[in-house]
Coordinates of C-alpha atoms and ligand atoms in Angstrom, one line a residue:
M1 CA 19.2 112.6 204.7
S2 CA 17.2 110.9 202.0
D3 CA 20.0 108.5 201.2
K4 CA 19.8 105.0 202.6
N5 CA 22.1 104.3 205.5
Y6 CA 23.3 101.0 207.1
L7 CA 20.3 100.9 209.4
T8 CA 17.7 101.5 206.6
T9 CA 19.1 99.4 203.8
D10 CA 16.9 96.5 204.9
Y11 CA 14.6 95.8 207.8
T12 CA 14.2 92.0 207.8
L13 CA 15.5 89.8 210.6
R14 CA 17.5 87.9 208.0
S15 CA 19.3 91.1 207.0
W16 CA 20.4 91.5 210.6
F17 CA 21.4 87.9 211.4
L18 CA 23.2 87.3 208.1
T19 CA 24.7 90.7 207.8
T20 CA 28.4 91.1 207.0
D21 CA 28.3 94.8 207.7
H22 CA 30.7 95.6 210.5
K23 CA 28.3 98.3 211.8
R24 CA 25.4 95.9 212.1
I25 CA 27.6 93.2 213.7
A26 CA 28.7 95.9 216.2
I27 CA 25.0 96.4 217.1
L28 CA 24.5 92.6 217.4
Y29 CA 27.4 92.5 219.9
F30 CA 26.1 95.6 221.7
A31 CA 22.7 94.0 222.3
S32 CA 24.3 90.8 223.6
L33 CA 26.7 92.7 225.9
I34 CA 23.9 94.7 227.5
F35 CA 22.2 91.3 228.2
F36 CA 25.3 89.9 229.8
F37 CA 26.0 93.1 231.7
F38 CA 22.6 92.9 233.4
I39 CA 23.0 89.2 234.3
G40 CA 26.4 89.9 235.9
G41 CA 25.0 93.0 237.5
A42 CA 22.1 91.1 239.0
A43 CA 24.6 88.8 240.7
A44 CA 26.6 91.8 241.9
T45 CA 23.4 93.2 243.4
A46 CA 22.7 90.0 245.2
I47 CA 26.2 89.9 246.6
R48 CA 26.0 93.5 247.9
I49 CA 22.6 92.9 249.5
E50 CA 24.0 89.8 251.3
L51 CA 27.0 91.8 252.5
A52 CA 24.9 94.6 254.0
T53 CA 24.7 92.5 257.2
P54 CA 27.4 90.5 259.0
Q55 CA 25.2 87.3 259.1
A56 CA 24.2 85.1 256.2
D57 CA 20.7 86.5 255.8
L58 CA 20.0 86.1 252.1
V59 CA 21.9 83.0 250.8
S60 CA 23.8 80.0 252.1
S61 CA 27.6 79.9 251.7
D62 CA 27.2 77.5 248.8
V63 CA 24.9 79.7 246.9
Y64 CA 27.1 82.7 247.7
N65 CA 30.1 80.9 246.1
R66 CA 28.0 80.3 243.0
L67 CA 26.9 83.9 242.9
F68 CA 30.3 85.5 242.9
T69 CA 31.7 82.9 240.5
M70 CA 28.9 83.6 238.1
H71 CA 29.4 87.4 238.6
G72 CA 33.1 87.1 237.8
I73 CA 32.7 84.7 234.9
I74 CA 30.0 86.6 233.1
M75 CA 31.6 90.0 233.7
V76 CA 35.1 89.0 232.6
W77 CA 34.6 86.8 229.6
F78 CA 31.2 87.9 228.4
F79 CA 31.3 91.6 229.1
L80 CA 34.7 93.2 229.8
I81 CA 36.8 91.4 227.2
P82 CA 34.5 91.7 224.2
S83 CA 33.0 95.1 225.2
I84 CA 35.0 97.9 223.5
P85 CA 36.7 95.9 220.8
N86 CA 33.6 94.2 219.6
T87 CA 31.1 97.0 219.8
L88 CA 32.9 100.4 219.5
G89 CA 35.9 98.8 217.7
N90 CA 33.8 96.9 215.2
F91 CA 31.9 100.0 214.4
V92 CA 34.6 102.6 214.1
V93 CA 37.8 100.7 213.0
P94 CA 36.9 100.6 209.3
L95 CA 35.4 104.1 209.5
M96 CA 38.5 105.5 211.2
I97 CA 40.8 104.1 208.5
G98 CA 38.6 105.0 205.5
A99 CA 37.7 101.4 204.6
R100 CA 34.5 99.8 203.5
D101 CA 34.6 97.0 206.1
L102 CA 36.9 94.8 208.1
A103 CA 39.3 92.6 206.2
F104 CA 37.2 89.5 206.8
P105 CA 33.5 90.5 207.1
R106 CA 32.1 86.9 207.2
L107 CA 34.7 85.9 209.8
N108 CA 33.4 88.9 211.8
L109 CA 29.8 87.5 211.7
M110 CA 31.1 84.1 212.5
S111 CA 32.9 85.5 215.5
W112 CA 29.6 86.8 216.9
Y113 CA 27.9 83.4 216.5
I114 CA 30.8 81.7 218.2
F115 CA 30.6 84.2 221.0
M116 CA 26.9 83.6 221.4
L117 CA 27.3 79.9 221.4
G118 CA 29.9 80.1 224.1
G119 CA 27.8 82.5 226.1
C120 CA 24.7 80.2 225.9
I121 CA 26.7 77.2 227.1
T122 CA 28.1 79.1 230.1
L123 CA 24.7 80.5 230.9
F124 CA 23.3 76.9 230.7
A125 CA 26.0 75.9 233.3
I126 CA 24.8 78.6 235.6
L127 CA 21.1 77.9 235.1
A128 CA 21.7 74.2 235.6
G129 CA 23.1 74.8 239.1
G130 CA 26.1 77.1 238.8
V131 CA 29.8 76.9 239.5
D132 CA 31.4 77.4 242.8
T133 CA 35.1 77.6 242.0
G134 CA 35.5 81.3 241.6
W135 CA 36.2 82.7 238.1
T136 CA 39.8 81.5 238.5
F137 CA 38.9 77.8 238.5
Y138 CA 41.9 77.0 240.8
T139 CA 43.0 73.4 241.2
P140 CA 42.8 71.1 243.0
F141 CA 39.3 72.4 244.0
S142 CA 38.1 72.6 240.4
T143 CA 39.6 69.2 239.3
L144 CA 39.1 67.1 242.4
Y145 CA 36.5 68.4 244.8
S146 CA 34.0 70.7 243.2
N147 CA 30.7 69.1 242.3
S148 CA 29.4 72.0 240.3
Y149 CA 29.1 72.5 236.5
V150 CA 32.8 73.3 236.1
I151 CA 33.3 71.6 232.7
V152 CA 30.2 73.1 231.1
A153 CA 31.1 76.6 232.2
A154 CA 34.7 76.1 231.0
A155 CA 33.5 74.7 227.7
G156 CA 31.5 77.9 227.1
I157 CA 34.6 80.1 227.9
F158 CA 36.7 77.8 225.7
I159 CA 34.4 78.4 222.7
A160 CA 34.1 82.1 223.3
G161 CA 37.9 82.2 223.2
F162 CA 37.9 81.4 219.5
S163 CA 35.7 84.5 218.9
S164 CA 38.4 86.6 220.6
I165 CA 41.2 85.1 218.6
L166 CA 39.3 85.6 215.3
T167 CA 38.4 89.2 216.1
G168 CA 42.0 90.0 217.0
L169 CA 43.2 88.5 213.7
N170 CA 40.6 90.5 211.8
F171 CA 41.6 93.8 213.4
I172 CA 45.3 93.2 212.9
V173 CA 44.9 92.4 209.2
T174 CA 42.4 95.2 208.7
I175 CA 44.8 97.8 210.3
H176 CA 47.7 96.5 208.2
R177 CA 46.0 96.2 204.9
L178 CA 43.0 98.5 204.6
R179 CA 44.2 102.0 205.6
A180 CA 43.2 104.8 203.3
P181 CA 45.9 106.3 201.0
G182 CA 48.1 108.6 203.1
L183 CA 47.1 107.0 206.4
T184 CA 50.6 106.1 207.7
W185 CA 51.1 104.4 211.0
Y186 CA 51.9 107.7 212.7
R187 CA 48.7 109.3 211.4
L188 CA 46.6 106.5 212.9
P189 CA 44.2 107.6 215.6
L190 CA 45.5 106.3 219.0
F191 CA 42.3 104.3 219.6
L192 CA 43.5 102.1 216.7
W193 CA 47.1 101.7 218.1
S194 CA 45.5 100.5 221.4
L195 CA 43.1 98.1 219.6
Y196 CA 46.1 96.8 217.6
A197 CA 48.0 96.1 220.8
T198 CA 44.9 94.5 222.3
S199 CA 44.5 92.3 219.3
V200 CA 48.1 91.1 219.6
I201 CA 47.4 90.0 223.2
L202 CA 44.1 88.4 222.1
V203 CA 45.8 86.3 219.5
L204 CA 48.8 85.3 221.6
A205 CA 47.3 84.8 225.0
T206 CA 43.8 83.4 224.4
P207 CA 45.1 80.0 223.1
V208 CA 46.9 79.6 226.5
L209 CA 43.5 79.9 228.2
A210 CA 42.0 77.4 225.9
I211 CA 44.7 74.9 226.6
T212 CA 44.5 75.5 230.3
L213 CA 40.8 74.8 230.4
L214 CA 41.3 71.8 228.2
L215 CA 43.9 70.4 230.6
M216 CA 41.6 71.1 233.5
A217 CA 38.8 69.1 231.8
T218 CA 41.2 66.2 231.0
E219 CA 42.3 66.1 234.6
R220 CA 38.8 66.2 235.9
F221 CA 37.6 63.4 233.6
F222 CA 40.6 61.1 233.5
G223 CA 42.7 62.1 236.5
V224 CA 45.8 61.9 234.3
G225 CA 48.0 63.7 236.8
I226 CA 48.7 67.1 235.3
F227 CA 47.7 69.0 238.4
D228 CA 47.4 66.3 241.0
P229 CA 50.6 66.0 243.0
R230 CA 49.7 62.5 244.3
I231 CA 50.2 61.2 240.8
G232 CA 53.0 63.4 239.7
G233 CA 51.1 66.6 238.8
D234 CA 51.6 70.1 240.1
P235 CA 48.6 72.3 241.2
L236 CA 50.7 75.4 240.8
L237 CA 51.1 74.6 237.1
F238 CA 47.4 75.5 236.8
Q239 CA 47.9 79.0 238.4
H240 CA 50.9 79.7 236.1
L241 CA 49.0 78.8 233.0
F242 CA 45.8 80.6 234.1
W243 CA 47.6 83.8 234.9
F244 CA 49.8 83.6 231.9
Y245 CA 46.6 84.3 230.1
S246 CA 44.7 86.3 232.7
H247 CA 47.2 88.9 233.5
P248 CA 47.6 89.9 229.8
A249 CA 43.8 89.7 229.7
V250 CA 43.5 92.5 232.1
Y251 CA 45.2 94.6 229.5
I252 CA 42.8 93.3 226.9
M253 CA 40.2 94.9 229.2
I254 CA 42.0 98.2 229.9
L255 CA 43.9 99.1 226.7
P256 CA 40.9 99.7 224.5
G257 CA 39.5 102.0 227.3
M258 CA 42.8 104.0 227.3
G259 CA 42.4 104.3 223.5
V260 CA 39.0 105.7 223.8
I261 CA 40.2 108.2 226.4
N262 CA 42.8 109.6 223.9
E263 CA 40.0 110.4 221.4
L264 CA 37.9 112.1 224.1
V265 CA 40.5 114.1 225.9
S266 CA 41.8 115.5 222.7
C267 CA 38.4 116.3 221.2
F268 CA 37.0 118.0 224.3
S269 CA 40.2 120.1 225.0
R270 CA 40.4 120.9 221.3
K271 CA 44.1 119.9 221.3
Q272 CA 46.4 117.4 219.7
V273 CA 47.2 114.5 222.0
F274 CA 50.4 115.4 223.9
G275 CA 53.3 113.0 223.1
Y276 CA 51.4 111.1 220.3
K277 CA 54.3 108.7 219.6
F278 CA 54.9 108.0 223.3
V279 CA 51.3 107.1 223.8
A280 CA 51.2 104.9 220.6
W281 CA 54.3 102.9 221.6
C282 CA 53.3 102.7 225.2
S283 CA 50.3 100.6 224.1
L284 CA 52.6 98.1 222.5
A285 CA 55.0 98.2 225.5
I286 CA 52.2 97.4 227.9
A287 CA 51.1 94.5 225.6
A288 CA 54.6 93.1 225.6
V289 CA 55.6 93.6 229.3
G290 CA 52.1 92.5 230.4
F291 CA 53.2 88.9 229.4
L292 CA 56.0 89.0 232.0
V293 CA 54.2 89.7 235.2
W294 CA 51.7 86.9 235.8
G295 CA 53.5 85.7 238.9
H296 CA 52.3 88.7 240.9
H297 CA 49.1 86.7 241.4
M298 CA 51.1 83.9 243.0
F299 CA 53.2 85.7 245.7
V300 CA 51.7 83.6 248.5
S301 CA 51.4 80.4 246.5
G302 CA 54.8 79.1 247.5
Q303 CA 56.7 80.0 244.4
S304 CA 60.4 80.7 244.9
L305 CA 61.4 84.0 246.4
I306 CA 63.6 84.7 243.4
A307 CA 60.6 84.3 241.1
S308 CA 58.5 86.5 243.2
L309 CA 61.2 89.2 243.2
V310 CA 61.4 89.1 239.5
F311 CA 57.7 89.3 239.0
S312 CA 57.5 92.1 241.6
F313 CA 60.1 94.1 239.7
M314 CA 58.5 93.5 236.3
S315 CA 55.1 94.7 237.7
F316 CA 56.7 98.0 238.6
I317 CA 58.1 98.2 235.1
V318 CA 54.7 97.6 233.5
A319 CA 53.3 100.5 235.5
V320 CA 55.7 102.9 233.7
P321 CA 54.0 103.0 230.2
S322 CA 50.6 103.2 232.0
A323 CA 51.8 106.2 234.0
I324 CA 53.2 107.8 230.9
K325 CA 49.7 107.7 229.4
V326 CA 48.2 109.4 232.4
F327 CA 50.8 112.2 232.3
N328 CA 50.1 112.6 228.6
W329 CA 46.4 113.0 229.0
T330 CA 47.0 115.5 231.8
A331 CA 49.4 117.4 229.5
T332 CA 46.8 117.3 226.8
L333 CA 44.3 119.0 229.1
H334 CA 46.8 121.6 230.1
K335 CA 45.9 125.0 228.5
G336 CA 43.2 123.2 226.4
S337 CA 39.9 124.7 225.7
I338 CA 38.0 122.3 227.8
H339 CA 34.4 121.4 227.2
F340 CA 32.5 119.4 229.8
D341 CA 30.2 117.5 227.5
A342 CA 29.1 114.1 228.7
P343 CA 31.9 112.1 227.0
M344 CA 34.5 114.4 228.6
L345 CA 33.0 113.8 232.0
Y346 CA 33.5 110.1 231.6
A347 CA 37.0 110.7 230.3
L348 CA 37.9 112.8 233.4
A349 CA 36.3 110.2 235.7
F350 CA 38.4 107.5 233.9
I351 CA 41.7 109.3 234.5
G352 CA 41.0 109.7 238.2
L353 CA 39.7 106.2 238.8
F354 CA 42.3 104.5 236.7
T355 CA 45.0 106.4 238.6
I356 CA 43.7 105.1 241.9
G357 CA 43.4 101.6 240.5
G358 CA 46.9 101.7 239.1
L359 CA 48.6 103.1 242.2
T360 CA 47.0 100.5 244.4
G361 CA 48.2 97.9 242.0
L362 CA 51.7 99.1 242.9
F363 CA 50.9 98.5 246.6
L364 CA 50.0 94.9 245.6
A365 CA 53.1 94.5 243.4
C366 CA 55.1 95.1 246.5
L367 CA 55.8 91.7 248.1
A368 CA 55.6 92.7 251.7
Y369 CA 52.3 94.5 251.3
D370 CA 50.8 91.9 249.2
V371 CA 51.3 89.2 251.8
H372 CA 49.0 91.3 254.0
A373 CA 46.5 92.3 251.4
T374 CA 46.1 89.3 249.1
D375 CA 42.7 87.6 249.2
T376 CA 41.3 90.6 251.0
Y377 CA 38.9 93.3 249.8
F378 CA 41.9 95.5 249.0
V379 CA 42.3 93.3 245.9
V380 CA 38.6 93.5 245.1
A381 CA 38.7 97.3 245.3
H382 CA 41.9 97.5 243.2
F383 CA 40.6 95.5 240.3
H384 CA 37.2 97.1 240.3
Y385 CA 38.8 100.5 240.2
I386 CA 40.6 99.4 237.0
M387 CA 37.9 97.3 235.4
V388 CA 34.7 99.1 236.3
G389 CA 36.1 102.6 237.1
G390 CA 38.4 102.4 234.2
M391 CA 37.1 100.1 231.4
V392 CA 33.4 100.5 232.0
T393 CA 33.7 104.3 232.4
A394 CA 35.7 104.5 229.2
Y395 CA 33.1 102.3 227.5
F396 CA 30.3 104.7 228.5
G397 CA 32.4 107.7 227.4
G398 CA 33.1 106.1 224.0
L399 CA 29.5 105.1 223.6
H400 CA 28.3 108.7 224.2
Y401 CA 31.0 110.1 221.9
W402 CA 30.2 107.9 218.9
W403 CA 26.4 107.6 219.6
P404 CA 25.4 110.3 217.1
K405 CA 27.5 108.4 214.5
I406 CA 26.1 105.0 215.3
T407 CA 22.4 106.0 215.5
G408 CA 22.3 109.4 213.7
R409 CA 20.6 110.8 216.7
L410 CA 21.5 113.2 219.6
Y411 CA 20.8 112.4 223.2
S412 CA 19.9 114.6 226.1
E413 CA 23.1 116.2 227.4
Y414 CA 21.4 117.0 230.7
W415 CA 20.6 113.3 231.5
A416 CA 23.9 112.1 230.1
R417 CA 25.9 114.5 232.4
T418 CA 23.7 113.6 235.4
A419 CA 24.3 109.9 234.8
A420 CA 28.1 110.5 234.4
V421 CA 28.2 112.3 237.7
L422 CA 26.1 109.7 239.5
I423 CA 28.2 106.9 238.2
F424 CA 31.4 108.6 239.5
F425 CA 29.8 109.2 242.9
G426 CA 28.2 105.8 243.2
F427 CA 31.3 104.0 242.0
N428 CA 33.6 105.6 244.6
L429 CA 31.1 105.0 247.4
T430 CA 30.9 101.3 246.4
F431 CA 34.5 100.6 246.1
F432 CA 36.6 103.0 248.1
P433 CA 35.3 101.5 251.4
Q434 CA 36.6 98.2 250.2
F435 CA 40.2 99.4 250.3
I436 CA 39.7 100.1 254.0
L437 CA 38.0 96.8 254.6
G438 CA 40.8 95.0 252.9
A439 CA 43.5 96.9 254.8
E440 CA 41.7 96.0 258.0
G441 CA 41.8 92.4 257.0
M442 CA 38.3 91.5 255.7
P443 CA 38.9 88.5 253.4
R444 CA 37.2 88.3 250.0
R445 CA 34.7 85.6 249.0
Y446 CA 33.3 85.4 252.6
H447 CA 29.7 86.2 253.2
V448 CA 29.8 86.2 257.0
Y449 CA 32.0 88.7 258.7
P450 CA 32.7 90.2 262.1
P451 CA 30.3 93.0 263.0
E452 CA 33.0 95.7 263.1
F453 CA 33.3 95.5 259.3
Q454 CA 29.6 96.3 258.8
V455 CA 29.9 100.1 258.6
W456 CA 32.1 100.0 255.5
N457 CA 30.0 97.2 254.0
V458 CA 26.8 99.2 254.4
L459 CA 28.5 102.2 252.7
S460 CA 29.6 100.0 249.9
S461 CA 26.2 98.4 249.4
G462 CA 24.6 101.9 249.5
G463 CA 27.0 103.0 246.8
A464 CA 26.2 100.0 244.8
A465 CA 22.5 100.9 244.9
I466 CA 23.3 104.3 243.5
L467 CA 25.6 102.8 240.9
A468 CA 22.9 100.4 239.8
V469 CA 20.5 103.2 239.2
A470 CA 23.1 105.3 237.4
Y471 CA 24.0 102.4 235.1
L472 CA 20.3 102.0 234.3
M473 CA 19.8 105.6 233.3
P474 CA 21.6 105.5 229.9
L475 CA 19.3 102.6 229.0
F476 CA 16.4 105.1 229.1
Y477 CA 17.8 108.3 227.6
L478 CA 19.9 106.5 225.0
G479 CA 17.0 104.2 224.2
Y480 CA 14.8 107.3 223.8
S481 CA 17.3 109.0 221.6
A482 CA 17.7 106.0 219.3
F483 CA 14.1 106.4 218.3
F484 CA 13.0 110.0 219.0
G485 CA 16.3 112.0 219.4
R486 CA 17.0 115.0 217.3
R487 CA 18.9 114.2 214.0
A488 CA 22.6 114.3 214.4
P489 CA 24.8 116.2 211.8
A490 CA 27.7 114.2 210.3
N491 CA 30.2 115.8 212.6
P492 CA 28.5 117.0 215.8
W493 CA 31.7 117.4 217.8
N494 CA 33.5 119.1 215.0
A495 CA 36.3 116.5 215.2
P496 CA 38.9 115.8 212.5
G497 CA 38.8 111.9 212.5
L498 CA 37.8 110.2 209.2
E499 CA 34.8 108.6 210.9
W500 CA 33.2 112.1 211.1
Q501 CA 33.6 112.8 207.4
T502 CA 30.8 110.5 206.3
S503 CA 27.1 110.9 207.1
S504 CA 25.5 109.9 210.4
P505 CA 24.5 107.1 210.4
P506 CA 27.0 106.0 207.7
P507 CA 25.9 104.5 204.4
E508 CA 26.2 100.8 203.9
F509 CA 29.8 100.9 202.6
N510 CA 30.8 103.8 204.8
F511 CA 32.1 106.4 202.3
A512 CA 30.7 107.7 199.1
S513 CA 34.2 107.9 197.7
Q514 CA 37.6 106.7 199.0
P515 CA 38.9 109.3 201.5
V516 CA 42.6 110.4 201.3
V517 CA 44.5 111.4 204.4
T518 CA 46.9 114.3 204.1
R519 CA 47.7 115.3 207.7
A520 CA 48.5 114.0 211.2
P521 CA 45.5 113.1 213.5
Y522 CA 44.0 115.4 216.1
Q523 CA 44.6 118.6 214.2
Y524 CA 42.1 120.6 216.2
N525 CA 44.3 123.7 216.1
E526 CA 44.6 124.4 212.4
H527 CA 41.6 122.9 210.8
F528 CA 39.0 122.5 213.5
Q529 CA 39.0 125.8 215.4
A530 CA 35.3 125.8 215.9
E531 CA 33.8 124.4 219.0
P532 CA 31.8 121.1 219.4
Q533 CA 28.2 121.8 218.6
N534 CA 26.1 119.2 220.2
A535 CA 24.2 121.4 222.6
Ligands
LIG1 C1 30.8 96.2 235.5 C2 31.7 95.5 235.5 C3 32.1 94.6 236.7 C4 33.1 93.7 236.5 C5 33.8 93.4 235.2 C6 33.3 93.0 237.7 C7 34.3 92.0 237.8 C8 34.5 91.3 239.0 C9 35.4 90.2 239.1 C10 36.3 89.6 238.0 C11 35.3 89.7 240.4 C12 36.1 88.6 241.0 C13 35.2 87.5 241.2 C14 36.0 86.4 241.9 O1 37.2 86.7 242.3 O2 35.5 85.4 242.1 C15 34.4 90.6 241.1 C16 34.0 90.5 242.4 C17 33.1 91.2 243.0 N1 32.3 92.2 242.4 FE1 32.4 92.9 240.5 N2 32.5 93.5 238.6 C18 31.7 94.5 238.1 C19 30.8 95.2 238.7 C20 30.4 95.1 240.0 C21 29.4 95.9 240.6 C22 28.6 97.0 240.0 C23 29.4 95.5 241.9 C24 28.5 95.9 243.1 C25 27.3 96.4 242.9 C26 30.4 94.4 242.1 C27 30.6 93.7 243.3 C28 31.5 92.7 243.4 C29 31.8 92.1 244.6 C30 31.1 92.3 246.0 C31 32.8 91.1 244.4 C32 33.5 90.3 245.4 C33 33.0 88.9 245.4 C34 33.8 88.1 246.4 O3 35.0 87.9 246.1 O4 33.3 87.8 247.4 N3 31.0 94.2 240.9 N4 33.8 91.5 240.2
LIG2 CU1 48.1 90.7 237.1

């Protein structure tokens, strides 16, 4: 314990803001993301308060438009996309492969600065008056009619995109080049396969978003006729470009979550992941097929029927590798020695919520049903089940799992389990009623609605209040643990991954000596019979 670790090597501000240590950069991201999560969450709270009553009691329609746009923009680009890769990923990738750092430590620090620059510019757009286009920036509204801060917000997102691309490159090169001796591809933890697949999407798709936003700005400033049909443009072109990025982007959000779940499910059932190779290749399959389904966001846009049929078919195909993963987690649980520690509660919640989100995605991939459900609350419920029920839940699970490694401290199991159960309950109460609202025809993005929809909206807003409290709880017990928690041993869960073989928190360069890998991952049966010992 007397040895210096990465947190105690130096205490100056300079040592934090100029650090090239991937672990410290992970903490920088972590602090920034908490900040953005609360801004996005404040907007969500205002939305749900407004929707508790059928009339416009809290805000005008114009302010409402700006509220949900701000909520979507902040949550998608400044929370969901960077969350797991940049915090948990940054922290554990080098540890999991037995490396001293990422391949390009300075680039890693630069990525954080670029991300913060983009975030500040977008925040400025919001403070200066906000954006009312929705997070999708659809033309012709965004290019011809909106008088809000469209360009400034887009500029911030454009800049943050470079951070994504650089992080993706850094992960790809690191995983290729810096694996410890003996760590072959099929010995790689599945979290790293999923981050690898995520990085491929980040590198290939993000430039498309950047170009789309650039074209939008050009059109808005100069009216060159890219999207304006009166001078030879095509407004649908914008939707194609936007979703060519944004559909793969939803997998940027969910794949890292799935990766975390593999680690948790196997650790807390004390079993090898069932079908390791299937799960590994499914990540790459999802990344590849995810590029071919963007048109399912455009079924009612007037695109050709043939195109819609192809996109519909491909959307069913992309569900296959996702479903395989769910079956494999379930099979891993089967006859496992299951421990209901806090990270496992999050993992089980993830499996249930992701399944509901995925299945309702199949409803929407079905042409006939989508015509009925598009632009209703059914869609809102669907993507929140995936993004919040899935990704955010996995994030919390991973955070609790690696917390002892990151901080060297243990947290209160009691409060952690209570929060997990409350999040699950609050989440379902918030978003399940929205499926019903959507099926009954309540359109999204409206803040005035017929009184018969109020019952479900009140339930949803009540659930959101519970959810808000539940999301605040970790701030307190984890915050307390970071300073006053009991000291964590190097390997509190008794897990076989490399990251657990160095002290908690790890020393500045991760390992005292270069680790060598001699066996497949997740060997709980042979080498790690003993139980997790956090209690
Ligand atoms: C934690 C992560 C969350 C993420 C990433 C997220 C993401 C999103 C996104 C992308 C949209 C679409 C915005 C648009 O289409 O313009 C949206 C809409 C919405 N979100 Fe969230 N959300 C999160 C949490 C929440 C929470 C906790 C609540 C409720 C308390 C909430 C309530 C809503 C509502 C009511 C809408 C619909 C706005 C509308 O279309 O009228 N969200 N969210
Ligand atoms: Cu999609």
